[in-house]
Each structure stands twice: as structure tokens, then as C-alpha cells.
Short mmCIF file of C-alpha atoms and ligand atoms in Angstrom, two decimals:
data_model
loop_
_atom_site.label_atom_id
_atom_site.label_comp_id
_atom_site.label_asym_id
_atom_site.label_seq_id
_atom_site.Cartn_x
_atom_site.Cartn_y
_atom_site.Cartn_z
CA MET A 11 78.45 -63.05 -224.00
CA THR A 12 78.96 -66.56 -222.78
CA ILE A 13 82.20 -68.48 -222.87
CA PRO A 14 81.93 -71.53 -225.18
CA THR A 15 82.11 -74.80 -223.22
CA ILE A 16 84.34 -77.62 -224.42
CA ASP A 17 85.09 -81.11 -223.20
CA VAL A 18 88.59 -81.91 -224.31
CA LYS A 19 90.85 -84.71 -223.07
CA PHE A 20 94.27 -83.14 -223.46
CA HIS A 21 95.86 -86.37 -222.15
CA ASP A 22 94.36 -88.49 -224.95
CA PRO A 23 97.22 -90.30 -226.79
CA ASP A 24 96.03 -88.97 -230.18
CA VAL A 25 96.05 -85.42 -228.85
CA ILE A 26 99.49 -85.94 -227.32
CA ARG A 27 100.78 -87.31 -230.65
CA ASN A 28 99.48 -84.33 -232.64
CA PRO A 29 97.54 -81.64 -230.75
CA TYR A 30 97.59 -79.11 -233.58
CA PRO A 31 94.31 -79.98 -235.40
CA LEU A 32 92.50 -79.84 -232.05
CA LEU A 33 94.23 -76.57 -231.08
CA SER A 34 93.21 -75.07 -234.42
CA GLU A 35 89.56 -76.02 -233.75
CA LEU A 36 89.78 -74.52 -230.27
CA ARG A 37 91.14 -71.20 -231.61
CA ALA A 38 88.32 -71.12 -234.17
CA THR A 39 85.82 -71.59 -231.30
CA GLY A 40 87.21 -68.63 -229.37
CA PRO A 41 90.18 -67.06 -227.59
CA LEU A 42 88.70 -68.06 -224.22
CA LEU A 43 86.87 -71.36 -223.63
CA ARG A 44 85.63 -73.23 -220.58
CA GLN A 45 86.32 -76.91 -219.91
CA ALA A 46 83.56 -79.00 -218.36
CA ASP A 47 85.45 -78.91 -215.00
CA GLY A 48 85.41 -75.07 -215.01
CA THR A 49 89.02 -74.52 -216.12
CA HIS A 50 89.34 -71.61 -218.53
CA VAL A 51 91.36 -72.36 -221.66
CA VAL A 52 93.20 -69.53 -223.45
CA THR A 53 93.93 -70.28 -227.09
CA THR A 54 95.06 -67.30 -229.19
CA TYR A 55 98.39 -65.49 -229.37
CA ALA A 56 96.99 -62.13 -228.18
CA ALA A 57 94.98 -63.64 -225.30
CA VAL A 58 97.88 -65.88 -224.15
CA ARG A 59 100.27 -62.91 -224.02
CA GLU A 60 97.68 -60.86 -222.15
CA VAL A 61 97.30 -63.49 -219.42
CA LEU A 62 101.08 -63.95 -219.10
CA VAL A 63 101.73 -60.25 -218.69
CA ARG A 64 98.91 -59.64 -216.15
CA ALA A 65 100.72 -61.48 -213.34
CA SER A 66 98.78 -59.73 -210.57
CA ASP A 67 95.46 -60.97 -212.01
CA PHE A 68 96.72 -64.38 -213.16
CA SER A 69 98.95 -65.88 -210.50
CA SER A 70 101.62 -68.58 -210.83
CA ALA A 71 101.79 -69.09 -207.09
CA ASN A 72 99.66 -72.12 -206.42
CA ALA A 73 100.38 -74.02 -209.60
CA ASN A 74 101.57 -77.00 -207.53
CA LYS A 75 98.22 -77.40 -205.83
CA ARG A 76 96.72 -79.36 -208.73
CA MET A 77 99.18 -82.19 -208.33
CA TRP A 78 97.89 -85.51 -207.01
CA GLN A 79 94.61 -84.46 -205.47
CA GLY A 80 92.36 -87.03 -203.79
CA ASP A 81 92.57 -89.90 -201.30
CA GLN A 82 94.20 -92.29 -203.76
CA TYR A 83 97.30 -90.08 -203.63
CA ALA A 84 97.44 -89.88 -199.81
CA GLU A 85 100.54 -92.09 -199.60
CA ALA A 86 102.47 -90.04 -202.19
CA GLN A 87 101.47 -86.82 -200.44
CA ALA A 88 102.64 -88.24 -197.10
CA VAL A 89 106.07 -89.05 -198.58
CA LEU A 90 106.36 -85.49 -199.90
CA ARG A 91 105.25 -83.95 -196.61
CA GLY A 92 108.05 -85.83 -194.84
CA THR A 93 110.76 -83.49 -196.16
CA CYS A 94 111.21 -80.03 -197.51
CA PRO A 95 107.89 -78.21 -197.99
CA VAL A 96 107.11 -77.18 -201.56
CA VAL A 97 106.98 -73.38 -201.27
CA PRO A 98 106.29 -70.68 -203.88
CA ALA A 99 109.60 -70.22 -205.68
CA LEU A 100 110.57 -68.54 -208.98
CA LEU A 101 108.33 -70.35 -211.50
CA THR A 102 105.63 -70.76 -208.85
CA ALA A 103 105.97 -67.34 -207.19
CA ASP A 104 104.39 -63.97 -207.97
CA PRO A 105 106.03 -60.54 -207.76
CA PRO A 106 107.50 -59.18 -205.48
CA LEU A 107 108.79 -62.57 -204.21
CA HIS A 108 109.32 -63.70 -207.79
CA THR A 109 111.34 -60.54 -208.57
CA ARG A 110 113.70 -61.28 -205.67
CA HIS A 111 114.22 -64.90 -206.72
CA ARG A 112 114.72 -63.88 -210.31
CA SER A 113 117.41 -61.31 -209.44
CA ILE A 114 119.47 -64.01 -207.67
CA VAL A 115 119.06 -66.60 -210.41
CA ARG A 116 119.64 -64.17 -213.29
CA GLN A 117 123.36 -63.88 -212.50
CA ALA A 118 123.85 -67.57 -213.26
CA PHE A 119 122.68 -66.99 -216.85
CA SER A 120 124.40 -63.64 -217.42
CA PRO A 121 126.24 -63.25 -220.76
CA ARG A 122 129.56 -63.71 -218.84
CA ARG A 123 128.55 -67.06 -217.33
CA VAL A 124 126.92 -68.27 -220.57
CA ALA A 125 130.14 -67.36 -222.47
CA VAL A 126 132.09 -69.67 -220.12
CA LEU A 127 129.55 -72.42 -220.74
CA ASP A 128 129.79 -71.74 -224.49
CA ASP A 129 133.34 -73.18 -224.62
CA ALA A 130 132.28 -76.15 -222.51
CA ILE A 131 129.32 -76.83 -224.85
CA GLY A 132 131.65 -76.82 -227.91
CA ALA A 133 134.03 -79.29 -226.27
CA MET A 134 131.23 -81.53 -225.06
CA THR A 135 129.45 -81.73 -228.45
CA GLN A 136 132.73 -82.74 -230.11
CA ARG A 137 133.29 -85.48 -227.50
CA LEU A 138 129.76 -86.81 -227.93
CA VAL A 139 130.05 -86.85 -231.72
CA ASP A 140 133.42 -88.64 -231.46
CA ALA A 141 131.65 -91.32 -229.43
CA ILE A 142 128.86 -91.62 -232.03
CA VAL A 143 131.40 -91.93 -234.86
CA SER A 144 133.34 -94.60 -232.96
CA THR A 145 130.26 -96.81 -232.69
CA GLY A 146 129.14 -96.68 -236.36
CA ASP A 147 126.93 -94.55 -238.57
CA THR A 148 123.64 -94.75 -236.68
CA ALA A 149 122.62 -93.29 -233.35
CA GLU A 150 119.63 -92.78 -231.13
CA LEU A 151 120.11 -89.04 -230.81
CA ILE A 152 118.57 -88.50 -227.38
CA ALA A 153 120.66 -91.14 -225.60
CA ALA A 154 123.85 -90.31 -227.48
CA TYR A 155 123.67 -86.54 -227.73
CA ALA A 156 120.59 -84.37 -227.21
CA GLY A 157 119.75 -85.83 -223.81
CA VAL A 158 123.31 -85.66 -222.51
CA LEU A 159 124.47 -82.17 -223.43
CA PRO A 160 121.80 -80.02 -221.69
CA MET A 161 122.01 -82.12 -218.53
CA GLN A 162 125.78 -81.62 -218.34
CA MET A 163 125.43 -77.89 -218.96
CA ILE A 164 122.70 -77.22 -216.42
CA THR A 165 124.58 -79.26 -213.84
CA GLU A 166 127.60 -77.06 -214.56
CA ALA A 167 125.57 -73.82 -214.34
CA VAL A 168 123.95 -74.87 -211.07
CA GLY A 169 127.19 -76.23 -209.63
CA ALA A 170 125.95 -79.74 -208.85
CA GLY A 171 128.65 -82.41 -208.81
CA ARG A 172 129.74 -83.72 -212.21
CA ASP A 173 129.92 -87.26 -210.85
CA ASP A 174 126.24 -87.05 -209.95
CA ILE A 175 124.91 -86.25 -213.43
CA ASP A 176 123.36 -89.66 -214.13
CA GLN A 177 121.58 -89.72 -210.81
CA VAL A 178 120.38 -86.11 -211.19
CA LYS A 179 119.05 -86.98 -214.65
CA ARG A 180 117.08 -89.91 -213.20
CA TRP A 181 115.59 -87.64 -210.54
CA SER A 182 114.78 -85.03 -213.15
CA ASP A 183 113.09 -87.61 -215.41
CA ALA A 184 111.02 -88.81 -212.46
CA PHE A 185 110.07 -85.22 -211.61
CA LEU A 186 108.78 -84.61 -215.13
CA ALA A 187 107.19 -87.98 -215.68
CA HIS A 188 104.11 -87.18 -213.62
CA ILE A 189 103.30 -83.90 -215.40
CA GLY A 190 100.73 -83.82 -218.20
CA ARG A 191 99.33 -87.32 -217.83
CA ASP A 192 97.22 -89.36 -215.43
CA VAL A 193 99.60 -91.05 -213.00
CA PRO A 194 98.47 -94.25 -211.22
CA PRO A 195 98.73 -93.77 -207.42
CA GLU A 196 101.41 -96.52 -207.00
CA GLU A 197 103.60 -94.74 -209.55
CA ALA A 198 103.06 -91.44 -207.74
CA VAL A 199 104.61 -92.92 -204.58
CA GLY A 200 107.74 -93.86 -206.56
CA TYR A 201 108.01 -90.34 -207.98
CA ALA A 202 107.52 -88.82 -204.55
CA VAL A 203 110.37 -90.94 -203.15
CA GLN A 204 112.66 -89.75 -205.96
CA ARG A 205 111.69 -86.13 -205.44
CA VAL A 206 112.56 -86.40 -201.77
CA GLU A 207 115.96 -87.90 -202.69
CA LEU A 208 116.62 -84.97 -205.04
CA GLN A 209 115.67 -82.50 -202.31
CA GLU A 210 118.02 -84.19 -199.82
CA TYR A 211 120.81 -84.15 -202.40
CA LEU A 212 120.32 -80.41 -203.01
CA GLN A 213 120.24 -79.69 -199.30
CA ALA A 214 123.63 -81.41 -198.93
CA ARG A 215 125.10 -79.39 -201.85
CA ILE A 216 123.87 -76.14 -200.26
CA GLY A 217 125.60 -77.13 -197.02
CA GLU A 218 128.89 -77.76 -198.84
CA SER A 219 128.66 -74.54 -200.82
CA ARG A 220 128.28 -72.45 -197.66
CA SER A 221 131.89 -73.17 -196.67
CA ALA A 222 133.33 -72.41 -200.14
CA PRO A 223 130.89 -70.61 -202.50
CA THR A 224 131.73 -71.27 -206.16
CA ASP A 225 131.16 -69.26 -209.38
CA ASP A 226 127.82 -70.85 -210.15
CA LEU A 227 124.17 -70.73 -209.10
CA LEU A 228 124.74 -72.59 -205.82
CA GLY A 229 127.46 -70.04 -205.02
CA ASP A 230 125.14 -67.12 -205.94
CA ILE A 231 122.43 -68.43 -203.64
CA VAL A 232 124.80 -68.95 -200.74
CA ARG A 233 126.50 -65.55 -201.24
CA ALA A 234 123.06 -63.85 -201.18
CA GLU A 235 122.42 -65.68 -197.89
CA GLN A 236 125.73 -64.50 -196.47
CA LEU A 237 124.95 -60.89 -197.50
CA GLY A 238 121.74 -61.11 -195.49
CA ASP A 239 119.52 -61.20 -198.61
CA GLY A 240 119.07 -64.91 -198.38
CA LEU A 241 116.36 -67.33 -199.35
CA SER A 242 114.94 -69.89 -196.97
CA VAL A 243 116.32 -73.41 -197.48
CA PRO A 244 113.01 -74.67 -198.97
CA GLU A 245 113.09 -71.72 -201.41
CA MET A 246 116.67 -72.57 -202.38
CA ILE A 247 115.79 -76.22 -202.90
CA CYS A 248 112.67 -75.51 -204.95
CA ILE A 249 114.58 -73.07 -207.20
CA LEU A 250 117.51 -75.46 -207.75
CA GLU A 251 115.07 -78.29 -208.43
CA GLN A 252 113.25 -76.19 -211.04
CA LEU A 253 116.48 -75.27 -212.79
CA LEU A 254 117.84 -78.79 -212.90
CA VAL A 255 114.59 -80.06 -214.35
CA ALA A 256 113.62 -77.13 -216.64
CA GLY A 257 117.17 -76.81 -217.87
CA ASN A 258 117.57 -80.19 -219.49
CA GLU A 259 114.42 -81.81 -220.91
CA THR A 260 113.27 -78.73 -222.80
CA ALA A 261 116.57 -78.13 -224.56
CA THR A 262 116.81 -81.85 -225.40
CA LYS A 263 113.43 -81.58 -227.11
CA LEU A 264 114.43 -78.52 -229.10
CA ILE A 265 117.64 -80.15 -230.38
CA THR A 266 115.76 -83.36 -231.24
CA PHE A 267 112.90 -81.64 -233.10
CA THR A 268 115.38 -79.57 -235.09
CA ALA A 269 117.55 -82.57 -236.00
CA HIS A 270 114.38 -84.41 -237.04
CA GLN A 271 113.31 -81.50 -239.25
CA LEU A 272 116.71 -81.47 -240.96
CA ALA A 273 116.59 -85.26 -241.42
CA THR A 274 113.16 -85.13 -243.05
CA ASP A 275 113.52 -81.98 -245.19
CA SER A 276 116.50 -82.38 -247.49
CA GLU A 277 116.13 -78.89 -249.03
CA LEU A 278 116.26 -77.32 -245.59
CA GLN A 279 119.30 -79.42 -244.69
CA LYS A 280 121.01 -78.31 -247.91
CA ARG A 281 120.31 -74.65 -247.09
CA ALA A 282 121.57 -74.99 -243.51
CA ARG A 283 124.76 -76.66 -244.76
CA ALA A 284 125.37 -73.87 -247.27
CA ASP A 285 124.59 -71.09 -244.78
CA ARG A 286 125.04 -71.73 -241.05
CA SER A 287 123.43 -68.37 -240.26
CA LEU A 288 120.11 -70.12 -240.96
CA VAL A 289 120.51 -72.26 -237.80
CA PRO A 290 119.44 -69.63 -235.19
CA SER A 291 116.26 -68.78 -237.16
CA LEU A 292 115.52 -72.46 -237.71
CA LEU A 293 115.75 -73.05 -233.95
CA GLU A 294 113.33 -70.17 -233.28
CA GLU A 295 110.96 -71.61 -235.89
CA MET A 296 111.16 -75.09 -234.32
CA LEU A 297 110.41 -73.54 -230.91
CA ARG A 298 107.28 -72.01 -232.44
CA PHE A 299 106.34 -75.04 -234.50
CA GLU A 300 106.71 -77.73 -231.84
CA THR A 301 106.71 -75.70 -228.57
CA PRO A 302 108.38 -78.08 -226.05
CA VAL A 303 106.35 -76.59 -223.16
CA GLN A 304 102.78 -76.65 -224.48
CA MET A 305 100.95 -75.14 -221.53
CA LYS A 306 100.99 -73.88 -217.95
CA PHE A 307 98.28 -73.01 -215.48
CA ARG A 308 97.56 -69.65 -213.89
CA HIS A 309 95.10 -68.87 -211.09
CA VAL A 310 92.71 -65.92 -211.03
CA THR A 311 93.56 -63.84 -207.95
CA HIS A 312 90.38 -61.70 -207.88
CA ASP A 313 87.24 -61.28 -209.98
CA THR A 314 88.47 -59.96 -213.29
CA GLU A 315 87.77 -59.97 -217.02
CA LEU A 316 89.53 -61.34 -220.04
CA ARG A 317 88.49 -60.64 -223.64
CA GLY A 318 85.25 -59.11 -222.33
CA GLU A 319 84.34 -62.16 -220.21
CA GLU A 320 84.06 -62.35 -216.41
CA LEU A 321 86.50 -64.66 -214.66
CA PRO A 322 85.80 -65.38 -210.99
CA ALA A 323 88.47 -65.28 -208.27
CA GLY A 324 89.93 -68.73 -207.60
CA SER A 325 89.31 -70.12 -211.07
CA THR A 326 92.06 -71.81 -213.04
CA VAL A 327 93.35 -70.72 -216.42
CA MET A 328 95.12 -73.05 -218.82
CA VAL A 329 97.52 -71.06 -221.02
CA LEU A 330 98.20 -72.82 -224.33
CA TYR A 331 101.61 -71.61 -225.58
CA GLY A 332 101.57 -74.23 -228.36
CA SER A 333 98.21 -72.98 -229.65
CA ALA A 334 99.34 -69.33 -229.52
CA ASN A 335 102.35 -70.29 -231.62
CA ARG A 336 100.09 -71.70 -234.38
CA ASP A 337 97.80 -68.65 -234.48
CA ALA A 338 97.51 -67.56 -238.13
CA ASP A 339 96.78 -63.96 -237.10
CA GLU A 340 100.36 -63.75 -235.85
CA PHE A 341 102.09 -66.42 -237.95
CA PRO A 342 100.64 -66.76 -241.49
CA SER A 343 100.61 -70.39 -242.75
CA PRO A 344 101.30 -71.51 -239.18
CA ASP A 345 101.51 -75.22 -240.05
CA ASP A 346 104.52 -74.68 -242.33
CA VAL A 347 108.09 -74.65 -241.03
CA ASN A 348 109.46 -71.36 -242.37
CA PRO A 349 112.65 -70.02 -240.77
CA ASP A 350 112.40 -66.92 -243.00
CA ARG A 351 109.37 -65.52 -241.17
CA PRO A 352 110.03 -61.85 -240.41
CA ASN A 353 108.74 -62.39 -236.84
CA VAL A 354 110.46 -65.73 -236.27
CA ARG A 355 111.46 -64.74 -232.70
CA SER A 356 107.97 -63.57 -231.67
CA HIS A 357 106.82 -67.01 -230.48
CA VAL A 358 105.85 -67.59 -226.86
CA ALA A 359 107.72 -70.92 -226.52
CA PHE A 360 109.82 -69.35 -223.74
CA GLY A 361 106.72 -67.74 -222.22
CA TYR A 362 106.23 -63.99 -222.01
CA GLY A 363 106.15 -61.34 -219.28
CA PRO A 364 107.75 -61.69 -215.84
CA HIS A 365 108.22 -65.49 -216.04
CA LEU A 366 109.90 -65.39 -219.46
CA CYS A 367 112.32 -68.32 -219.45
CA VAL A 368 115.45 -67.45 -217.50
CA GLY A 369 117.42 -70.14 -219.37
CA ALA A 370 116.41 -69.05 -222.90
CA GLN A 371 119.87 -67.72 -223.74
CA LEU A 372 121.57 -70.90 -222.54
CA ALA A 373 119.06 -73.07 -224.45
CA ARG A 374 119.64 -71.07 -227.65
CA VAL A 375 123.43 -71.35 -227.39
CA GLU A 376 123.31 -75.06 -226.55
CA ALA A 377 120.94 -75.91 -229.37
CA ARG A 378 122.81 -73.77 -231.92
CA ILE A 379 126.15 -75.42 -231.14
CA ALA A 380 124.55 -78.87 -231.04
CA ILE A 381 122.96 -78.48 -234.49
CA GLU A 382 126.00 -76.77 -236.03
CA THR A 383 128.23 -79.59 -234.78
CA LEU A 384 125.98 -82.23 -236.36
CA LEU A 385 126.05 -80.35 -239.67
CA ASP A 386 129.83 -79.89 -239.46
CA ARG A 387 130.70 -83.45 -238.53
CA PHE A 388 128.28 -85.40 -240.73
CA GLU A 389 127.79 -85.00 -244.47
CA SER A 390 124.27 -86.33 -244.24
CA ILE A 391 121.64 -86.56 -241.52
CA GLU A 392 118.76 -88.93 -242.29
CA LEU A 393 116.10 -90.89 -240.43
CA ASP A 394 117.18 -94.46 -239.70
CA THR A 395 114.34 -96.32 -241.39
CA ASP A 396 115.21 -99.57 -239.58
CA HIS A 397 113.31 -98.05 -236.65
CA PRO A 398 109.67 -96.89 -236.48
CA ARG A 399 109.10 -93.17 -237.16
CA PRO A 400 109.55 -91.08 -234.02
CA GLU A 401 106.41 -90.14 -232.14
CA VAL A 402 105.40 -87.98 -229.19
CA ARG A 403 103.85 -90.23 -226.55
CA ALA A 404 104.76 -89.16 -223.05
CA SER A 405 102.88 -85.97 -222.28
CA PHE A 406 100.71 -83.16 -223.62
CA VAL A 407 102.52 -80.58 -221.47
CA HIS A 408 106.15 -81.42 -222.28
CA ARG A 409 106.18 -82.18 -225.98
CA GLY A 410 109.04 -84.29 -227.31
CA PHE A 411 109.98 -87.50 -229.05
CA ASP A 412 110.79 -90.57 -226.91
CA SER A 413 113.61 -91.43 -229.30
CA LEU A 414 115.07 -90.31 -232.61
CA HIS A 415 117.06 -92.88 -234.59
CA LEU A 416 119.28 -91.26 -237.21
CA LYS A 417 121.73 -92.31 -239.89
CA LEU A 418 124.70 -89.99 -239.54
CA ARG A 419 127.33 -90.25 -242.31
C1 LIG B 565 114.11 -75.01 -225.40
C2 LIG B 565 114.30 -74.88 -224.13
C3 LIG B 565 113.33 -74.24 -223.16
C4 LIG B 565 111.99 -73.99 -223.26
C5 LIG B 565 111.08 -74.30 -224.43
C6 LIG B 565 111.58 -73.37 -222.03
C7 LIG B 565 110.29 -72.94 -221.77
C8 LIG B 565 109.95 -72.14 -220.69
C9 LIG B 565 108.67 -71.50 -220.51
C10 LIG B 565 107.48 -71.62 -221.44
C11 LIG B 565 108.72 -70.79 -219.36
C12 LIG B 565 107.63 -69.89 -218.78
C13 LIG B 565 106.79 -70.57 -217.76
C14 LIG B 565 105.64 -69.72 -217.30
O1 LIG B 565 105.12 -68.88 -218.07
O2 LIG B 565 105.17 -69.95 -216.18
C15 LIG B 565 110.02 -71.03 -218.78
C16 LIG B 565 110.44 -70.53 -217.58
C17 LIG B 565 111.60 -70.98 -216.98
N1 LIG B 565 112.62 -71.69 -217.56
FE1 LIG B 565 112.70 -72.38 -219.40
N2 LIG B 565 112.66 -73.29 -221.20
C18 LIG B 565 113.75 -73.81 -221.85
C19 LIG B 565 115.03 -73.91 -221.37
C20 LIG B 565 115.39 -73.61 -220.09
C21 LIG B 565 116.71 -73.78 -219.55
C22 LIG B 565 117.94 -74.28 -220.32
C23 LIG B 565 116.61 -73.43 -218.23
C24 LIG B 565 117.67 -73.42 -217.18
C25 LIG B 565 118.86 -73.17 -217.39
C26 LIG B 565 115.27 -73.02 -217.97
C27 LIG B 565 114.77 -72.59 -216.76
C28 LIG B 565 113.57 -71.93 -216.60
C29 LIG B 565 113.16 -71.33 -215.34
C30 LIG B 565 113.91 -71.36 -214.04
C31 LIG B 565 111.92 -70.72 -215.60
C32 LIG B 565 111.07 -69.93 -214.61
C33 LIG B 565 111.39 -68.47 -214.76
C34 LIG B 565 110.53 -67.59 -213.91
O3 LIG B 565 109.51 -68.05 -213.39
O4 LIG B 565 110.89 -66.43 -213.75
N3 LIG B 565 114.55 -73.14 -219.11
N4 LIG B 565 110.75 -71.84 -219.63
#
């Protein structure tokens, strides 16, 4: 058998806006395809889960290597080299190193810690809604609500300073802005400078935490160090960086997509108002339907096979979570939003296997409280038609609206 060859520009603005017709074509072509540059593309639910679970064949460890290759990025690379080295850590590590990182980080998202955050999330959503109400009956939801809440909560869970939230958010935005699109070299230098600033900030927080470890992730990391089971400082920084970034944008996107769905489907909104127990299933369905993290790369560690095809050592595999989540073999009528699906939680929006999202529980709680609060505090949620319809523009990898203007009454 030969692997079908494709030539797809995933960064094309039309694909970014709506990748699903293309993804459907790709699944119909095969579970495993090859891009013109040799990258293997995995499209179906079964094949995606297989790659994610075979971590010793499909490695996460050198995922960073693809960033900013070539002479035009020499200046950005030089800025990055000037500080903390980017080392394999958590998301970019394989077992057994990954297992060790994961055991330290897991405590920060234990049911006990998430329960503490639960109260904080409730209080914060009320405060944010009060502010929306005080300014009128329209709001841009990301700036006023969905972009603020997850950032505050992840900062709390990590133990970064509350006064630093705005700055951390700017660093996090810069970190994400280069992923999933072609970045001009001059822009790359700016991002590199911001990344270095974030690393220096985290290094300073680690130093402070050593003298008085707190009940948060920074404290967990420092306590592990003091017990002799420590991470190197670059490992600590890379893990904290990942959490601060992964912990805010993704949850913002989930809240925004769900609010948009409620605003554009009045029957669904009516049902959710009558029965709040619909909200958790609706969130799972929105994770499947819009999949805020559309793809990740894996690297083939040794000659192996997938779906009966040979994959050579060193080749790259693109794992399409968003395509897996629209696979009709797993999710009948995949292009319909249906929170009543019996397998509504079977999506791979949080990944699958050893790298399954460590913040999934926190994201679910945050998004549930955020949506319930909107339903509780406003009698109607509608699109604000004075603004253009929301669109996805920024990236194929991290899927989300730039803005969502709502009428909230
Ligand atoms: C709707 C919200 C979220 C989505 C869609 C999402 C998505 C994902 C996905 C797809 C992965 C797997 C990556 C892989 O296979 O390589 C992942 C891993 C991860 N996520 Fe999330 N995530 C969300 C929220 C969060 C939150 C709130 C946090 C932090 C509190 C977080 C932190 C992480 C970390 C640290 C990993 C790496 C875990 C590991 O490698 O063991 N995520 N996430």
C-alpha cells in the first residue's frame, strides 16, 4: 500500500476560518496521509488515539525543534539562546521523564486544590458580570469575561503574583502568537524577547518560593526540590511556562465558543435555561465540535508501522484532534451540535494517553461556572449585530474567535 500524498496549506486563512470541510476530505482520503514535505498526517479518531497512546513510538520530546528554522530566524534564536535553555518538560517530554514531571504537577490540579479554586471562580465570575452590567447591556465577551477568568485562575493555581496578571497575559499571548502561522522574522525577535522576560520572571518567583513554599504549583515544585526529588531550573521554568500558557487561552476559547452557540441557537439556550444539568454535556460537545487545540506533532522514534504503513525513524507526524472529533464512525452526524450524544465525553479535545490534559478538570469547572453564571445573570444572550459576525483568524492550531460581541440583557 502507498500512503496518499496531499499538499495542504493548513495556515491558509480559509482553512483557519473553517477547517472542517477540508478535514472531512482528508479523512475520506485515508487515516494516514503524507504532506509534500514528508510530514505524516493522521486524520481519523481510531488512528489519532493509536498515535497518542503509543508514546514510545511517537515521541513528544522534540516538538520544539520545528520552531523558527532557517537563517532568517537567527536573531530570534540568538535571543532565546541567551537565557534558560528550552528542555524537554511535561508536554514536550516522554516517559519516564514525563511521568516524573506529571506526578509533581498533578497535585496542583487535585480535586482538593480545584475545590478551593471552585469558590474563587464563582466569586470572580460574579465580579466580572457586575462590571459588565455596570457598563450597559453589550459586551465583548473575551475582554470582559472569558479572557480574564482563566488567566486569573491559572495564575492562582501556579502561585504567580496576582499583581502581575496583566503582564503574564501579555507574555502568554506572545508565546502563543507564533504557533500555527507563518511568523515574519522581525516579529519572531519580538516574541523571543517576551519569552525571555517570562522566563526571567518565573526564575525570580522560584527563588522567592524557595524561602516560603506556598500551597500551589510553585510550592509543589520547590518542595519536591527540597525533598531531593527536584527538577532542574530550566525544567521548572518550562513546566510553569506551559501551564501559564496552556491554562488560559484554551479555556477562554471553550467559554467563548459555548456562549456563541447559546447566542445563535435559541432552542438550545431555552433548554439550558430550563435545565442547568445540560451545561456540562454542552461543554463536552463544544470541545468536540470546535476543538480549541486542533493539532500537535509527534516524532517517530524508530522505524515502525501505523495502519499497515511503514513510518521511518525521524519522521514527523501531525495529529489532527479536530479531525478525529468530526469522525462520523465515532460521532454520527458529526457536523451537528448535539449535547445528547451518548458518547459526548469521548472526544480527544483534551488529548488521549499519557499527555491527556492535566488541566482538564480545572477547565471543565471554570467553563461550567462561567456559562452557568451568564445564564443565571442574564435573561437573554444574543449576538450584538452592530458588530461583524465573529470569525476565527489567528491560527489553525489554536482555534478561537478574536472577539465575541454579545447583547446581554
Ligand atoms: C478547554 C481547555 C483545554 C484544552 C482544549 C486543552 C487541550 C489540551 C490537549 C489537546 C493536550 C494534549 C497535548 C498532547 O497530546 O501533546 C493538553 C495537555 C496539557 N494541558 Fe490542556 N487544555 C485545556 C485546558 C488546560 C488548562 C486549564 C491547563 C492548566 C491548568 C492545561 C494544561 C495542560 C498541560 C500542562 C498539558 C500537558 C500535559 C502532559 O503533557 O502531560 N490545559 N491540553
